[in-house]
PDB file of C-alpha atoms in Angstrom:
ATOM      1  CA  ALA A  13      -0.452   1.732  18.610  1.00 44.00           C
ATOM      2  CA  SER A  14      -4.070   2.874  18.258  1.00 57.00           C
ATOM      3  CA  LEU A  15      -6.844   0.921  16.599  1.00 51.00           C
ATOM      4  CA  ALA A  16      -6.660   3.339  13.671  1.00 57.00           C
ATOM      5  CA  ASP A  17      -2.906   2.686  13.324  1.00 68.00           C
ATOM      6  CA  ALA A  18      -3.450  -1.060  13.398  1.00 74.00           C
ATOM      7  CA  SER A  19      -6.256  -0.828  10.832  1.00 75.00           C
ATOM      8  CA  HIS A  20      -4.014   1.222   8.565  1.00 77.00           C
ATOM      9  CA  ALA A  21      -1.193  -1.316   8.909  1.00 82.00           C
ATOM     10  CA  PHE A  22      -3.563  -4.152   8.015  1.00 84.00           C
ATOM     11  CA  ALA A  23      -4.928  -2.135   5.089  1.00 84.00           C
ATOM     12  CA  LEU A  24      -1.425  -1.538   3.711  1.00 84.00           C
ATOM     13  CA  LEU A  25      -0.675  -5.233   4.026  1.00 85.00           C
ATOM     14  CA  ASP A  26      -3.839  -6.112   2.137  1.00 86.00           C
ATOM     15  CA  LEU A  27      -3.206  -3.484  -0.526  1.00 90.00           C
ATOM     16  CA  GLY A  28       0.274  -4.862  -1.068  1.00 87.00           C
ATOM     17  CA  ARG A  29      -1.199  -8.310  -1.611  1.00 86.00           C
ATOM     18  CA  GLY A  30      -3.907  -6.981  -3.914  1.00 86.00           C
ATOM     19  CA  ARG A  31      -6.691  -7.636  -1.400  1.00 88.00           C
ATOM     20  CA  HIS A  32      -8.484  -4.367  -1.935  1.00 88.00           C
ATOM     21  CA  ASP A  33     -11.820  -5.454  -0.471  1.00 89.00           C
ATOM     22  CA  ALA A  34     -10.108  -6.521   2.741  1.00 89.00           C
ATOM     23  CA  ALA A  35      -8.161  -3.260   2.866  1.00 88.00           C
ATOM     24  CA  LEU A  36     -11.360  -1.263   2.567  1.00 87.00           C
ATOM     25  CA  HIS A  37     -12.916  -3.366   5.319  1.00 87.00           C
ATOM     26  CA  HIS A  38     -10.037  -2.562   7.686  1.00 84.00           C
ATOM     27  CA  LEU A  39     -10.258   1.137   6.885  1.00 85.00           C
ATOM     28  CA  ASP A  40     -14.020   1.154   7.405  1.00 81.00           C
ATOM     29  CA  ALA A  41     -13.574  -0.502  10.803  1.00 77.00           C
ATOM     30  CA  ALA A  42     -11.254   2.173  12.208  1.00 68.00           C
ATOM     31  CA  PRO A  43     -12.799   4.976  14.295  1.00 58.00           C
ATOM     32  CA  ARG A  44     -12.875   8.396  12.604  1.00 59.00           C
ATOM     33  CA  GLY A  45     -13.540  11.943  13.727  1.00 53.00           C
ATOM     34  CA  GLY A  46     -15.139  13.359  10.607  1.00 54.00           C
ATOM     35  CA  VAL A  47     -13.385  13.718   7.271  1.00 51.00           C
ATOM     36  CA  THR A  48     -10.158  14.910   8.930  1.00 51.00           C
ATOM     37  CA  GLY A  49      -9.955  11.517  10.606  1.00 53.00           C
ATOM     38  CA  TRP A  50      -9.086  10.090   7.203  1.00 57.00           C
ATOM     39  CA  LEU A  51      -5.978  12.253   6.749  1.00 65.00           C
ATOM     40  CA  PRO A  52      -3.401   9.628   7.860  1.00 71.00           C
ATOM     41  CA  THR A  53      -5.004   6.963   5.692  1.00 83.00           C
ATOM     42  CA  ALA A  54      -6.253   9.012   2.749  1.00 88.00           C
ATOM     43  CA  ALA A  55      -3.868   7.357   0.291  1.00 90.00           C
ATOM     44  CA  ALA A  56      -4.919   3.869   1.357  1.00 91.00           C
ATOM     45  CA  LEU A  57      -8.587   4.866   1.208  1.00 90.00           C
ATOM     46  CA  ALA A  58      -8.238   6.317  -2.293  1.00 93.00           C
ATOM     47  CA  GLU A  59      -6.511   3.193  -3.595  1.00 93.00           C
ATOM     48  CA  ALA A  60      -8.879   0.733  -1.928  1.00 92.00           C
ATOM     49  CA  THR A  61     -11.883   2.699  -3.163  1.00 91.00           C
ATOM     50  CA  ALA A  62     -10.620   2.937  -6.727  1.00 91.00           C
ATOM     51  CA  ARG A  63      -9.642  -0.720  -6.971  1.00 90.00           C
ATOM     52  CA  THR A  64     -12.981  -1.985  -5.616  1.00 88.00           C
ATOM     53  CA  HIS A  65     -15.158   0.522  -7.448  1.00 84.00           C
ATOM     54  CA  ASN A  66     -16.176  -1.630 -10.394  1.00 78.00           C
ATOM     55  CA  ALA A  67     -16.804  -4.655  -8.187  1.00 76.00           C
ATOM     56  CA  ASP A  68     -19.405  -2.805  -6.101  1.00 70.00           C
ATOM     57  CA  THR A  69     -22.791  -3.701  -7.590  1.00 74.00           C
ATOM     58  CA  ASP A  70     -24.714  -1.127  -5.557  1.00 82.00           C
ATOM     59  CA  PRO A  71     -24.624   2.186  -7.486  1.00 84.00           C
ATOM     60  CA  ALA A  72     -25.589   4.218  -4.419  1.00 88.00           C
ATOM     61  CA  ALA A  73     -22.864   2.630  -2.280  1.00 86.00           C
ATOM     62  CA  ARG A  74     -20.340   3.049  -5.082  1.00 86.00           C
ATOM     63  CA  HIS A  75     -21.243   6.724  -5.391  1.00 88.00           C
ATOM     64  CA  ARG A  76     -21.059   7.236  -1.616  1.00 90.00           C
ATOM     65  CA  ARG A  77     -17.671   5.544  -1.270  1.00 90.00           C
ATOM     66  CA  TRP A  78     -16.170   7.492  -4.161  1.00 91.00           C
ATOM     67  CA  HIS A  79     -17.281  10.828  -2.725  1.00 91.00           C
ATOM     68  CA  ARG A  80     -16.048   9.862   0.738  1.00 89.00           C
ATOM     69  CA  ALA A  81     -12.611   9.125  -0.715  1.00 90.00           C
ATOM     70  CA  ARG A  82     -12.682  12.332  -2.757  1.00 92.00           C
ATOM     71  CA  ASP A  83     -13.502  14.336   0.383  1.00 90.00           C
ATOM     72  CA  ALA A  84     -10.605  12.677   2.232  1.00 89.00           C
ATOM     73  CA  VAL A  85      -8.232  13.530  -0.617  1.00 92.00           C
ATOM     74  CA  ASP A  86      -9.454  17.131  -0.654  1.00 92.00           C
ATOM     75  CA  ALA A  87      -8.921  17.345   3.114  1.00 90.00           C
ATOM     76  CA  TYR A  88      -5.398  15.932   2.749  1.00 90.00           C
ATOM     77  CA  ALA A  89      -4.600  18.423  -0.009  1.00 91.00           C
ATOM     78  CA  GLN A  90      -5.928  21.310   2.078  1.00 90.00           C
ATOM     79  CA  ALA A  91      -4.037  20.221   5.191  1.00 88.00           C
ATOM     80  CA  THR A  92      -0.715  19.974   3.339  1.00 87.00           C
ATOM     81  CA  ARG A  93      -1.147  22.902   0.969  1.00 85.00           C
ATOM     82  CA  HIS A  94       0.921  25.508   2.823  1.00 82.00           C
ATOM     83  CA  SER A  95       3.609  23.215   4.198  1.00 76.00           C
ATOM     84  CA  GLY A  96       3.479  20.780   1.314  1.00 76.00           C
ATOM     85  CA  THR A  97       6.567  18.995   0.046  1.00 88.00           C
ATOM     86  CA  ASP A  98       7.198  17.298  -3.266  1.00 91.00           C
ATOM     87  CA  ARG A  99       6.168  14.059  -1.551  1.00 91.00           C
ATOM     88  CA  THR A 100       2.811  15.308  -0.274  1.00 91.00           C
ATOM     89  CA  ARG A 101       2.027  16.985  -3.582  1.00 94.00           C
ATOM     90  CA  ALA A 102       2.907  13.789  -5.436  1.00 94.00           C
ATOM     91  CA  VAL A 103       0.780  11.678  -3.093  1.00 94.00           C
ATOM     92  CA  THR A 104      -2.142  14.052  -3.625  1.00 95.00           C
ATOM     93  CA  LEU A 105      -1.770  13.724  -7.389  1.00 95.00           C
ATOM     94  CA  ARG A 106      -1.621   9.932  -7.130  1.00 96.00           C
ATOM     95  CA  MET A 107      -4.796   9.862  -5.056  1.00 95.00           C
ATOM     96  CA  ARG A 108      -6.575  12.108  -7.538  1.00 95.00           C
ATOM     97  CA  ALA A 109      -5.367   9.915 -10.409  1.00 95.00           C
ATOM     98  CA  LEU A 110      -6.726   6.788  -8.726  1.00 95.00           C
ATOM     99  CA  LEU A 111     -10.128   8.365  -8.189  1.00 93.00           C
ATOM    100  CA  ALA A 112     -10.140   9.827 -11.704  1.00 93.00           C
ATOM    101  CA  GLU A 113      -9.862   6.272 -13.056  1.00 90.00           C
ATOM    102  CA  CYS A 114     -13.328   5.513 -11.707  1.00 86.00           C
ATOM    103  CA  ALA A 115     -14.823   8.997 -11.492  1.00 82.00           C
ATOM    104  CA  PRO A 116     -18.474   9.769 -12.214  1.00 75.00           C
ATOM    105  CA  GLU A 117     -19.260  11.431 -15.505  1.00 69.00           C
ATOM    106  CA  GLY A 118     -18.291  15.065 -15.626  1.00 56.00           C
ATOM    107  CA  CYS A 119     -14.971  14.691 -13.810  1.00 64.00           C
ATOM    108  CA  ALA A 120     -12.378  16.643 -15.778  1.00 63.00           C
ATOM    109  CA  ASP A 121      -9.313  15.009 -14.211  1.00 71.00           C
ATOM    110  CA  GLU A 122      -7.208  12.860 -16.552  1.00 89.00           C
ATOM    111  CA  PRO A 123      -5.388  10.027 -14.734  1.00 92.00           C
ATOM    112  CA  ASP A 124      -2.500   9.886 -17.200  1.00 94.00           C
ATOM    113  CA  ALA A 125      -1.479  13.507 -16.657  1.00 94.00           C
ATOM    114  CA  LEU A 126      -1.937  13.272 -12.887  1.00 95.00           C
ATOM    115  CA  TYR A 127       0.225  10.161 -12.600  1.00 96.00           C
ATOM    116  CA  ALA A 128       2.924  11.674 -14.816  1.00 96.00           C
ATOM    117  CA  ARG A 129       3.101  14.831 -12.700  1.00 96.00           C
ATOM    118  CA  ALA A 130       3.224  12.751  -9.526  1.00 96.00           C
ATOM    119  CA  VAL A 131       6.136  10.662 -10.814  1.00 95.00           C
ATOM    120  CA  ASP A 132       8.043  13.818 -11.777  1.00 95.00           C
ATOM    121  CA  LEU A 133       7.629  15.200  -8.259  1.00 94.00           C
ATOM    122  CA  HIS A 134       8.711  11.926  -6.655  1.00 93.00           C
ATOM    123  CA  ARG A 135      11.921  11.939  -8.674  1.00 91.00           C
ATOM    124  CA  ARG A 136      12.868  15.194  -6.954  1.00 89.00           C
ATOM    125  CA  ASP A 137      12.531  13.647  -3.485  1.00 86.00           C
ATOM    126  CA  PRO A 138      14.808  10.634  -2.898  1.00 83.00           C
ATOM    127  CA  HIS A 139      13.636  10.276   0.710  1.00 85.00           C
ATOM    128  CA  ALA A 140      10.120   9.042  -0.070  1.00 88.00           C
ATOM    129  CA  ALA A 141      10.932   5.824  -1.887  1.00 91.00           C
ATOM    130  CA  PHE A 142       7.903   3.823  -0.732  1.00 93.00           C
ATOM    131  CA  ASP A 143       5.480   6.518  -1.850  1.00 93.00           C
ATOM    132  CA  ARG A 144       7.259   6.800  -5.179  1.00 94.00           C
ATOM    133  CA  ALA A 145       7.051   3.044  -5.694  1.00 95.00           C
ATOM    134  CA  ARG A 146       3.315   3.094  -4.977  1.00 95.00           C
ATOM    135  CA  THR A 147       2.861   5.848  -7.544  1.00 96.00           C
ATOM    136  CA  GLU A 148       4.970   4.030 -10.142  1.00 96.00           C
ATOM    137  CA  LEU A 149       2.922   0.887  -9.491  1.00 96.00           C
ATOM    138  CA  GLY A 150      -0.390   2.704  -9.826  1.00 95.00           C
ATOM    139  CA  TYR A 151       0.726   4.374 -13.044  1.00 96.00           C
ATOM    140  CA  GLY A 152       1.982   1.081 -14.435  1.00 95.00           C
ATOM    141  CA  GLU A 153      -1.304  -0.643 -13.612  1.00 94.00           C
ATOM    142  CA  PHE A 154      -3.227   2.159 -15.286  1.00 94.00           C
ATOM    143  CA  LEU A 155      -1.086   2.037 -18.427  1.00 94.00           C
ATOM    144  CA  ARG A 156      -1.301  -1.744 -18.673  1.00 92.00           C
ATOM    145  CA  ARG A 157      -5.089  -1.599 -18.549  1.00 91.00           C
ATOM    146  CA  ARG A 158      -4.907   0.951 -21.353  1.00 91.00           C
ATOM    147  CA  ARG A 159      -2.813  -1.592 -23.313  1.00 91.00           C
ATOM    148  CA  ARG A 160       0.222   0.703 -23.278  1.00 93.00           C
ATOM    149  CA  THR A 161       2.391  -2.175 -22.141  1.00 91.00           C
ATOM    150  CA  THR A 162       5.811  -0.807 -23.079  1.00 91.00           C
ATOM    151  CA  GLU A 163       5.248   2.322 -21.009  1.00 93.00           C
ATOM    152  CA  ALA A 164       3.655   0.288 -18.230  1.00 93.00           C
ATOM    153  CA  ARG A 165       6.642  -2.025 -17.876  1.00 92.00           C
ATOM    154  CA  ALA A 166       9.047   0.847 -17.252  1.00 93.00           C
ATOM    155  CA  HIS A 167       7.015   2.051 -14.280  1.00 94.00           C
ATOM    156  CA  LEU A 168       6.340  -1.447 -12.989  1.00 93.00           C
ATOM    157  CA  ARG A 169      10.040  -2.340 -13.109  1.00 92.00           C
ATOM    158  CA  THR A 170      10.864   0.794 -11.140  1.00 93.00           C
ATOM    159  CA  ALA A 171       8.197  -0.038  -8.571  1.00 93.00           C
ATOM    160  CA  SER A 172       9.389  -3.627  -8.230  1.00 90.00           C
ATOM    161  CA  THR A 173      13.018  -2.567  -7.780  1.00 90.00           C
ATOM    162  CA  ILE A 174      12.212   0.017  -5.112  1.00 91.00           C
ATOM    163  CA  PHE A 175       9.924  -2.317  -3.188  1.00 90.00           C
ATOM    164  CA  GLU A 176      12.628  -4.992  -3.266  1.00 86.00           C
ATOM    165  CA  LYS A 177      15.224  -2.592  -1.874  1.00 86.00           C
ATOM    166  CA  LEU A 178      12.828  -1.579   0.888  1.00 88.00           C
ATOM    167  CA  GLY A 179      12.064  -5.183   1.768  1.00 85.00           C
ATOM    168  CA  ALA A 180       8.355  -4.692   1.007  1.00 87.00           C
ATOM    169  CA  GLN A 181       7.970  -8.134  -0.506  1.00 84.00           C
ATOM    170  CA  ALA A 182       4.187  -8.199  -0.773  1.00 87.00           C
ATOM    171  CA  TRP A 183       4.260  -4.960  -2.751  1.00 90.00           C
ATOM    172  CA  ALA A 184       7.183  -6.176  -4.850  1.00 89.00           C
ATOM    173  CA  GLU A 185       5.276  -9.332  -5.733  1.00 87.00           C
ATOM    174  CA  ARG A 186       2.253  -7.267  -6.711  1.00 90.00           C
ATOM    175  CA  ALA A 187       4.470  -5.264  -9.085  1.00 91.00           C
ATOM    176  CA  ARG A 188       5.953  -8.478 -10.486  1.00 88.00           C
ATOM    177  CA  THR A 189       2.455  -9.869 -11.003  1.00 89.00           C
ATOM    178  CA  GLU A 190       1.590  -6.796 -13.046  1.00 90.00           C
ATOM    179  CA  LEU A 191       4.812  -7.186 -15.023  1.00 89.00           C
ATOM    180  CA  ARG A 192       3.951 -10.787 -15.823  1.00 88.00           C
ATOM    181  CA  ALA A 193       0.460  -9.681 -16.865  1.00 88.00           C
ATOM    182  CA  SER A 194       2.091  -7.229 -19.264  1.00 86.00           C
ATOM    183  CA  GLY A 195       3.864 -10.142 -20.948  1.00 84.00           C
ATOM    184  CA  GLU A 196       7.277  -9.701 -19.355  1.00 81.00           C
ATOM    185  CA  GLN A 197       9.139 -12.896 -18.501  1.00 74.00           C
ATOM    186  CA  LEU A 198      10.551 -12.818 -14.977  1.00 66.00           C
ATOM    187  CA  ARG A 199      12.950 -15.116 -13.215  1.00 56.00           C
ATOM    188  CA  PRO A 200      11.546 -16.941 -10.197  1.00 50.00           C
ATOM    189  CA  HIS A 201      12.190 -14.960  -7.034  1.00 50.00           C
ATOM    190  CA  ALA A 202      12.882 -16.521  -3.674  1.00 49.00           C
ATOM    191  CA  ALA A 203      14.570 -15.104  -0.609  1.00 53.00           C
ATOM    192  CA  GLY A 204      16.403 -17.154   1.984  1.00 53.00           C
ATOM    193  CA  SER A 205      15.598 -16.911   5.675  1.00 56.00           C
ATOM    194  CA  SER A 206      18.712 -14.853   6.422  1.00 61.00           C
ATOM    195  CA  GLU A 207      17.728 -12.312   3.779  1.00 67.00           C
ATOM    196  CA  LEU A 208      14.211 -12.137   5.181  1.00 70.00           C
ATOM    197  CA  ILE A 209      15.422 -11.644   8.751  1.00 74.00           C
ATOM    198  CA  ALA A 210      17.745  -8.850   7.613  1.00 76.00           C
ATOM    199  CA  ARG A 211      14.702  -6.838   6.526  1.00 79.00           C
ATOM    200  CA  LEU A 212      13.459  -6.570  10.109  1.00 84.00           C
ATOM    201  CA  THR A 213      14.462  -4.316  12.964  1.00 87.00           C
ATOM    202  CA  PRO A 214      16.102  -6.088  15.933  1.00 85.00           C
ATOM    203  CA  GLN A 215      12.876  -5.919  17.941  1.00 88.00           C
ATOM    204  CA  GLU A 216      10.829  -7.210  14.997  1.00 88.00           C
ATOM    205  CA  GLN A 217      13.292 -10.087  14.636  1.00 86.00           C
ATOM    206  CA  ARG A 218      12.779 -11.098  18.256  1.00 87.00           C
ATOM    207  CA  VAL A 219       8.997 -10.860  18.045  1.00 89.00           C
ATOM    208  CA  VAL A 220       8.775 -12.671  14.710  1.00 87.00           C
ATOM    209  CA  GLY A 221      11.096 -15.442  15.858  1.00 84.00           C
ATOM    210  CA  LEU A 222       8.906 -16.192  18.857  1.00 86.00           C
ATOM    211  CA  ALA A 223       5.712 -15.903  16.816  1.00 88.00           C
ATOM    212  CA  ALA A 224       7.136 -18.362  14.297  1.00 83.00           C
ATOM    213  CA  ASP A 225       7.657 -20.775  17.203  1.00 80.00           C
ATOM    214  CA  GLY A 226       3.936 -20.590  17.918  1.00 84.00           C
ATOM    215  CA  LEU A 227       3.906 -18.272  20.934  1.00 87.00           C
ATOM    216  CA  SER A 228       0.877 -16.040  21.443  1.00 90.00           C
ATOM    217  CA  ASN A 229       1.150 -12.252  21.651  1.00 91.00           C
ATOM    218  CA  ARG A 230       0.730 -12.463  25.405  1.00 91.00           C
ATOM    219  CA  ALA A 231       3.458 -15.093  25.757  1.00 89.00           C
ATOM    220  CA  ILE A 232       5.810 -13.104  23.539  1.00 90.00           C
ATOM    221  CA  GLY A 233       5.114  -9.998  25.588  1.00 89.00           C
ATOM    222  CA  GLU A 234       5.978 -11.813  28.792  1.00 87.00           C
ATOM    223  CA  ARG A 235       9.283 -12.958  27.291  1.00 86.00           C
ATOM    224  CA  LEU A 236      10.240  -9.535  25.942  1.00 88.00           C
ATOM    225  CA  PHE A 237       8.553  -7.339  28.576  1.00 87.00           C
ATOM    226  CA  LEU A 238       6.156  -5.842  26.037  1.00 87.00           C
ATOM    227  CA  SER A 239       2.402  -5.402  26.042  1.00 91.00           C
ATOM    228  CA  PRO A 240       0.402  -7.752  23.771  1.00 89.00           C
ATOM    229  CA  ARG A 241      -0.683  -4.699  21.765  1.00 90.00           C
ATOM    230  CA  THR A 242       2.943  -3.693  21.146  1.00 91.00           C
ATOM    231  CA  VAL A 243       3.744  -7.250  20.086  1.00 91.00           C
ATOM    232  CA  GLY A 244       0.843  -7.103  17.646  1.00 90.00           C
ATOM    233  CA  TYR A 245       2.072  -3.807  16.261  1.00 90.00           C
ATOM    234  CA  HIS A 246       5.544  -5.254  15.598  1.00 89.00           C
ATOM    235  CA  LEU A 247       3.934  -8.146  13.741  1.00 90.00           C
ATOM    236  CA  TYR A 248       1.832  -5.724  11.670  1.00 88.00           C
ATOM    237  CA  LYS A 249       5.034  -3.940  10.672  1.00 86.00           C
ATOM    238  CA  ALA A 250       6.981  -7.133  10.009  1.00 86.00           C
ATOM    239  CA  PHE A 251       4.456  -9.094   7.952  1.00 85.00           C
ATOM    240  CA  PRO A 252       4.648  -6.874   4.817  1.00 81.00           C
ATOM    241  CA  LYS A 253       8.454  -7.033   4.909  1.00 80.00           C
ATOM    242  CA  LEU A 254       8.287 -10.823   4.950  1.00 79.00           C
ATOM    243  CA  GLY A 255       5.530 -11.080   2.361  1.00 75.00           C
ATOM    244  CA  VAL A 256       3.159 -12.963   4.665  1.00 76.00           C
ATOM    245  CA  ALA A 257      -0.337 -12.245   5.915  1.00 78.00           C
ATOM    246  CA  SER A 258      -0.770 -14.671   8.805  1.00 80.00           C
ATOM    247  CA  ARG A 259       1.062 -16.630  11.497  1.00 82.00           C
ATOM    248  CA  ARG A 260       0.495 -19.793   9.479  1.00 80.00           C
ATOM    249  CA  GLU A 261       2.345 -18.301   6.507  1.00 76.00           C
ATOM    250  CA  LEU A 262       5.023 -17.021   8.881  1.00 77.00           C
ATOM    251  CA  ALA A 263       5.601 -20.516  10.264  1.00 76.00           C
ATOM    252  CA  ARG A 264       6.054 -21.883   6.748  1.00 70.00           C
ATOM    253  CA  LEU A 265       9.013 -19.573   6.144  1.00 69.00           C
ATOM    254  CA  GLY A 266      11.109 -21.608   8.549  1.00 65.00           C
ATOM    255  CA  LEU A 267      12.695 -18.569  10.162  1.00 64.00           C
ATOM    256  CA  PRO A 268      15.105 -19.134  13.054  1.00 55.00           C
ATOM    257  CA  GLY A 269      13.583 -18.527  16.493  1.00 51.00           C
TER     258      GLY A 269
END
């Protein structure tokens, strides 16, 4: 996995846990080759930018970051225009909706309409569940902030359900947090170790089991005949499924080695 891939994986993990500043930091740290270098991570960049926009106290930096994200979204839309699918069109609409939430004056885009169109497109493509859940979550967050809680809950429930089915526990918990903020009463959620392990691929299970025992990436690699970088990549993929962000949190799960 490249440094850019690893940065994207970390950014997705942080976004799922609501750590938007950290996600933006990871995205900023990855090497880019001009605006097209943002294509694989445009959706993460748009979300991280939108969710940190109001917290940025430097107007010039805020303006620069917003336009950088807008340029990345435009590049993504251009690159997928001719071969675009319902998924890519929906993702483009979600990105534009996120940026419209914090757009400078004069932006004609209306987030509500963009989110609604994105959700409609996602419903036509059953093979892009994670992207649909992210759109439902974003729409639900937007509606809740607009105090349209009944509408928000419908989208947040959908997002939570899809994330749960995918084993994306950090994202599912973020959706549940939004549901609780909307006033919905939720039952406590806890998954057993066998359920958690079932979310992982066989190779991820082996890597995670050894990591939970305290082995370093190098030591795990020697056991499994993998490079330390490959071990790290498997951990990046596994952590969001387990709802953890560090080896310390992983050890607390008590997973079998």
